[in-house]
Coordinates of N, CA, C and O in Angstrom, one line a residue:
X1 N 21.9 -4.3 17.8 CA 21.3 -5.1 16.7 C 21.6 -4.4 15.4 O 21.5 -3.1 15.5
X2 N 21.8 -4.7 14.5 CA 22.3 -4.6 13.1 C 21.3 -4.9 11.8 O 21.1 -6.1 11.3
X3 N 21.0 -4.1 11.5 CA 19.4 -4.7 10.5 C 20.1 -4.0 8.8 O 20.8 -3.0 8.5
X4 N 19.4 -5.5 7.9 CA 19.7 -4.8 6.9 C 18.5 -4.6 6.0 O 17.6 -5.5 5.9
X5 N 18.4 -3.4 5.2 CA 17.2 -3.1 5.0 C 17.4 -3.5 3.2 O 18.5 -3.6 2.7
X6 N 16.3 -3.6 2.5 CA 16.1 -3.6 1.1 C 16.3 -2.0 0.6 O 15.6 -1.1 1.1
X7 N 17.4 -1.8 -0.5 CA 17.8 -0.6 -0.8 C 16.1 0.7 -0.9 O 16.2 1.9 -0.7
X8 N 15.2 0.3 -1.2 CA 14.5 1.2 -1.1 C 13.4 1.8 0.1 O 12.6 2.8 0.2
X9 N 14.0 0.7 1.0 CA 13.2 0.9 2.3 C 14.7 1.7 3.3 O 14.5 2.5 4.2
X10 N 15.8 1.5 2.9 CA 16.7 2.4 3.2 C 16.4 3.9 2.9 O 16.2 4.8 3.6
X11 N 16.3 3.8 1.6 CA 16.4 5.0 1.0 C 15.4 6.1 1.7 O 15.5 7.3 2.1
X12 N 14.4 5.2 1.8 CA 12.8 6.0 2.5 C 13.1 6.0 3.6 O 11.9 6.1 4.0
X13 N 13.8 5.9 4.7 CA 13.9 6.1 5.8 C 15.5 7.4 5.9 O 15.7 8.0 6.9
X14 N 16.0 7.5 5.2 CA 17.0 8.4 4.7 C 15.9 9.7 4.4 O 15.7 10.6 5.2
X15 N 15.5 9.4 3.3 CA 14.6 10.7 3.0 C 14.0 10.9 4.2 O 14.2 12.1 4.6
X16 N 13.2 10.0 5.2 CA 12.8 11.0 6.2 C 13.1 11.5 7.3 O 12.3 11.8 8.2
X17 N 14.4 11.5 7.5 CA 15.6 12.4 8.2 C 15.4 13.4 7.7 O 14.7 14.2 8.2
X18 N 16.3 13.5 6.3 CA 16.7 14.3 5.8 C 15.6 15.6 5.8 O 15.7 16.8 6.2
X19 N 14.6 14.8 5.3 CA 13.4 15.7 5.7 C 13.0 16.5 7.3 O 12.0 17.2 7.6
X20 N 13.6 16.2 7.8 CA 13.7 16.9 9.4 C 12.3 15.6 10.1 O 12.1 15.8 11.3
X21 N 11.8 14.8 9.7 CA 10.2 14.4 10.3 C 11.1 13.5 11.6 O 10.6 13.4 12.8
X22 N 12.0 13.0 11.2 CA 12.8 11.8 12.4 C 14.4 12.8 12.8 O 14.8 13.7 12.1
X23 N 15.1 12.4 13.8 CA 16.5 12.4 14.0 C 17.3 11.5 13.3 O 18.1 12.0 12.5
X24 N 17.5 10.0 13.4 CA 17.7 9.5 12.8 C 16.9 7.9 12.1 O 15.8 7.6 12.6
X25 N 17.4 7.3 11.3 CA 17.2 6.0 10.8 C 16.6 5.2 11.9 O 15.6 4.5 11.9
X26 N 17.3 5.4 12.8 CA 16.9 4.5 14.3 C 15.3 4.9 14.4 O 14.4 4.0 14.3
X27 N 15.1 6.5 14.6 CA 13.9 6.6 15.0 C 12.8 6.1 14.3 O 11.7 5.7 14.8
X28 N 13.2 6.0 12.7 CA 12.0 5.8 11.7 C 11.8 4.6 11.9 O 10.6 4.4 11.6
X29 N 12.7 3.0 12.6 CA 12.5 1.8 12.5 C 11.9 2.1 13.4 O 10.8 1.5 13.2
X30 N 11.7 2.6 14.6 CA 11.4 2.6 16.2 C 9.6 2.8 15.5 O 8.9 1.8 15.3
X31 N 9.3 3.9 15.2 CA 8.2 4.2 14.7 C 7.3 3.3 14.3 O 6.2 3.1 14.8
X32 N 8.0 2.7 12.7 CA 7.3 1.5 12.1 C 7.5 0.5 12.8 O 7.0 -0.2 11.9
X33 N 7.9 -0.5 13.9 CA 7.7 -0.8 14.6 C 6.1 -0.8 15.6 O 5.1 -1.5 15.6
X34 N 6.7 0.3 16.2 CA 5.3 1.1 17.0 C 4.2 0.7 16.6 O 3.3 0.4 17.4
X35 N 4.0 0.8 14.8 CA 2.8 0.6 14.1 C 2.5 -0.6 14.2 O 1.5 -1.1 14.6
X36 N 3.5 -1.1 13.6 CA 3.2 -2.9 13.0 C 2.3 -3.8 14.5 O 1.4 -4.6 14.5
X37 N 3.3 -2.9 15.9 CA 2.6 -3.7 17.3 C 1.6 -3.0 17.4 O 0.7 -3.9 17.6
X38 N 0.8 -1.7 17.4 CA -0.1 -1.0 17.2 C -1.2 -1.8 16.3 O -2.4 -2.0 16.7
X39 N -0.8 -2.2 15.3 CA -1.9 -2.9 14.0 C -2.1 -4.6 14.9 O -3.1 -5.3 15.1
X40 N -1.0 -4.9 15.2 CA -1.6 -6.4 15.7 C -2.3 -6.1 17.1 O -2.9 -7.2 17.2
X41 N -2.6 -5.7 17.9 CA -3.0 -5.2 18.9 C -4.4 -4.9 18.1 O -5.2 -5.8 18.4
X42 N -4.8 -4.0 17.2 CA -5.7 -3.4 17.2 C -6.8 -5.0 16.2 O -8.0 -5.1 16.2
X43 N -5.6 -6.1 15.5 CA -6.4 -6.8 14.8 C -6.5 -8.2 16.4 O -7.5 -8.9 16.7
X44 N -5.9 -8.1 16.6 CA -6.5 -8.9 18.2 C -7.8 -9.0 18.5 O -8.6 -9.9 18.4
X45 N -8.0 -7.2 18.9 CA -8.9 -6.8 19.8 C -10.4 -6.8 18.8 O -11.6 -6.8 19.1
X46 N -9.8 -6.8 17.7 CA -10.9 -6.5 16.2 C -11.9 -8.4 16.7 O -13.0 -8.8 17.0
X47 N -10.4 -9.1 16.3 CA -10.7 -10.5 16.6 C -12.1 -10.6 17.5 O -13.3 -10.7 17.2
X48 N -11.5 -10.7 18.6 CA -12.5 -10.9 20.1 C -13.8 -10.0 19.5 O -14.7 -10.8 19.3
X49 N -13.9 -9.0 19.2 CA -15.0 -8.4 19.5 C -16.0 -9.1 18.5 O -17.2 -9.3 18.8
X50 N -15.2 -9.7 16.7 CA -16.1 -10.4 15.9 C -16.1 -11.5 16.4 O -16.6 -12.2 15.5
X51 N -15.8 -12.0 17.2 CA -16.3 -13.3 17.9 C -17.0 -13.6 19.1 O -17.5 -14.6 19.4
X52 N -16.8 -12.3 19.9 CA -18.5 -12.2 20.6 C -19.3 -11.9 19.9 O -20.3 -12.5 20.2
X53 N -19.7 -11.2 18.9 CA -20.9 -10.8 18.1 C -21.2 -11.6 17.1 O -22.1 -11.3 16.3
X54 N -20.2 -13.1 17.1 CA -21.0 -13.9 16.3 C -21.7 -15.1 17.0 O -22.7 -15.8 16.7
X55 N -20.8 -15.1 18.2 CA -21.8 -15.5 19.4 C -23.2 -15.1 19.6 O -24.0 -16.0 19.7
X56 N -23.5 -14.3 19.6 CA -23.9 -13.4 20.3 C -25.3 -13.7 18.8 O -26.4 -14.0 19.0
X57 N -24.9 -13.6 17.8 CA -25.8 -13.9 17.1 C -26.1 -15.0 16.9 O -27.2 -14.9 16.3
X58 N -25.7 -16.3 17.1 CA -25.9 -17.5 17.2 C -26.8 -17.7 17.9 O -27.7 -18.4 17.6
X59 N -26.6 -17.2 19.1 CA -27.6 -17.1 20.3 C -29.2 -16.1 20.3 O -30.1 -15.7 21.1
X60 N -28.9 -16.2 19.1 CA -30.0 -15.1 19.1 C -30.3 -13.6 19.2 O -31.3 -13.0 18.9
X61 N -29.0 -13.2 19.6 CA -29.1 -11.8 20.1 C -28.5 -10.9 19.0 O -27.3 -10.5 18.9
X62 N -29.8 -10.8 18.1 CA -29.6 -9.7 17.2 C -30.2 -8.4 17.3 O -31.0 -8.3 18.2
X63 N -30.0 -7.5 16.8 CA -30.3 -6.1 16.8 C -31.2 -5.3 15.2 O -30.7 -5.0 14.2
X64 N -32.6 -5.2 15.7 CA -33.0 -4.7 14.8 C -32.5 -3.5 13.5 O -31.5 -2.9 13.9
X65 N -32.8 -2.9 12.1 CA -32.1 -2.1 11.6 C -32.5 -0.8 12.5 O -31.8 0.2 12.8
X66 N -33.5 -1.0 12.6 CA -33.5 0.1 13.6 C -32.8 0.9 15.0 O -32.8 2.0 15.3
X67 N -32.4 -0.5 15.6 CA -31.4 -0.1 16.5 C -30.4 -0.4 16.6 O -29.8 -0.6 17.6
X68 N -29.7 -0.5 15.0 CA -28.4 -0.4 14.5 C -28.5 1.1 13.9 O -27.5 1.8 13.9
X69 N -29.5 1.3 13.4 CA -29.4 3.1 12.6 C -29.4 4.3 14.5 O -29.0 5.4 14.6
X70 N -29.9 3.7 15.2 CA -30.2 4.5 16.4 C -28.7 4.2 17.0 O -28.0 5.2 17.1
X71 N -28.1 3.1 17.5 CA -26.9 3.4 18.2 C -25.6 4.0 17.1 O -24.5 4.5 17.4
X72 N -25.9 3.8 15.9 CA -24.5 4.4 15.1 C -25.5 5.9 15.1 O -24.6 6.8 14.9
X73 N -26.5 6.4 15.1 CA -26.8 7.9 15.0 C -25.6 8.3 16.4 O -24.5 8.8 16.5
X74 N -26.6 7.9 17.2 CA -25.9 8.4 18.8 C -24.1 8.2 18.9 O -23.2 9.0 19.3
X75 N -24.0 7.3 18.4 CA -22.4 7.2 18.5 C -21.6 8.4 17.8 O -20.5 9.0 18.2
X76 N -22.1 8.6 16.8 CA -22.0 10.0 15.4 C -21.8 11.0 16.2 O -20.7 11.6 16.3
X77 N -23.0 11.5 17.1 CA -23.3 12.5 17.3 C -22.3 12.8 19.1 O -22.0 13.8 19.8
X78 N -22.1 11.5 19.2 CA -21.0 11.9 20.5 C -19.7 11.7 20.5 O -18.9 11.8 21.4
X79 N -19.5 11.5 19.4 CA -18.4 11.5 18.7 C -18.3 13.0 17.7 O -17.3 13.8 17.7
X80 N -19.2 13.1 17.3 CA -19.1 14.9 17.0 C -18.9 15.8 18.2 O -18.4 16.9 18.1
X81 N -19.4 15.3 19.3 CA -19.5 16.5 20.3 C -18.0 16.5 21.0 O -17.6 17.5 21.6
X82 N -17.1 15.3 20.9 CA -16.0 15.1 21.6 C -14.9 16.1 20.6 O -14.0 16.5 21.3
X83 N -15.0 16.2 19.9 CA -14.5 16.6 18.5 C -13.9 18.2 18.8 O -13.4 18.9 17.9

């Protein structure tokens, strides 16, 4: 496959060879790739979950402020310990 790039997104993928961060051009497209399926994957998954919890609130199943300040403490705090 044969891609042609807009001279400054060349350029930026040149500099980061040159820079030692990649081997070549190939790897930097391979990368940004990676990401772009990485970001739709992650806005998928973002999707589904705001649409059970708007369910979910429709239905009634809301969560006090208080046990939204208690599960994001706890999440904080085991999330610090994994750290």
């Amino acid at each position: 496959m044969n891609v042609s790039l807009p001279t400054p997104l060349e350029e930026f993928a040149r500099r980061k060879v040159a820079a030692g961060e990649f081997n070549s051009v190939d790897e930097v497209l391979c990368e940004g790739l990676r990401l772009l399926q990485h970001q739709e994957e992650w806005k998928k998954d973002a999707r589904i979950k705001i649409d059970v919890g708007w369910e979910q609130a429709k239905s009634g199943m809301l969560r006090t402020p208080e046990e939204v300040q208690a599960n994001l403490k706890s999440r904080k705090e085991s999330w610090g310990r994994s750290r």
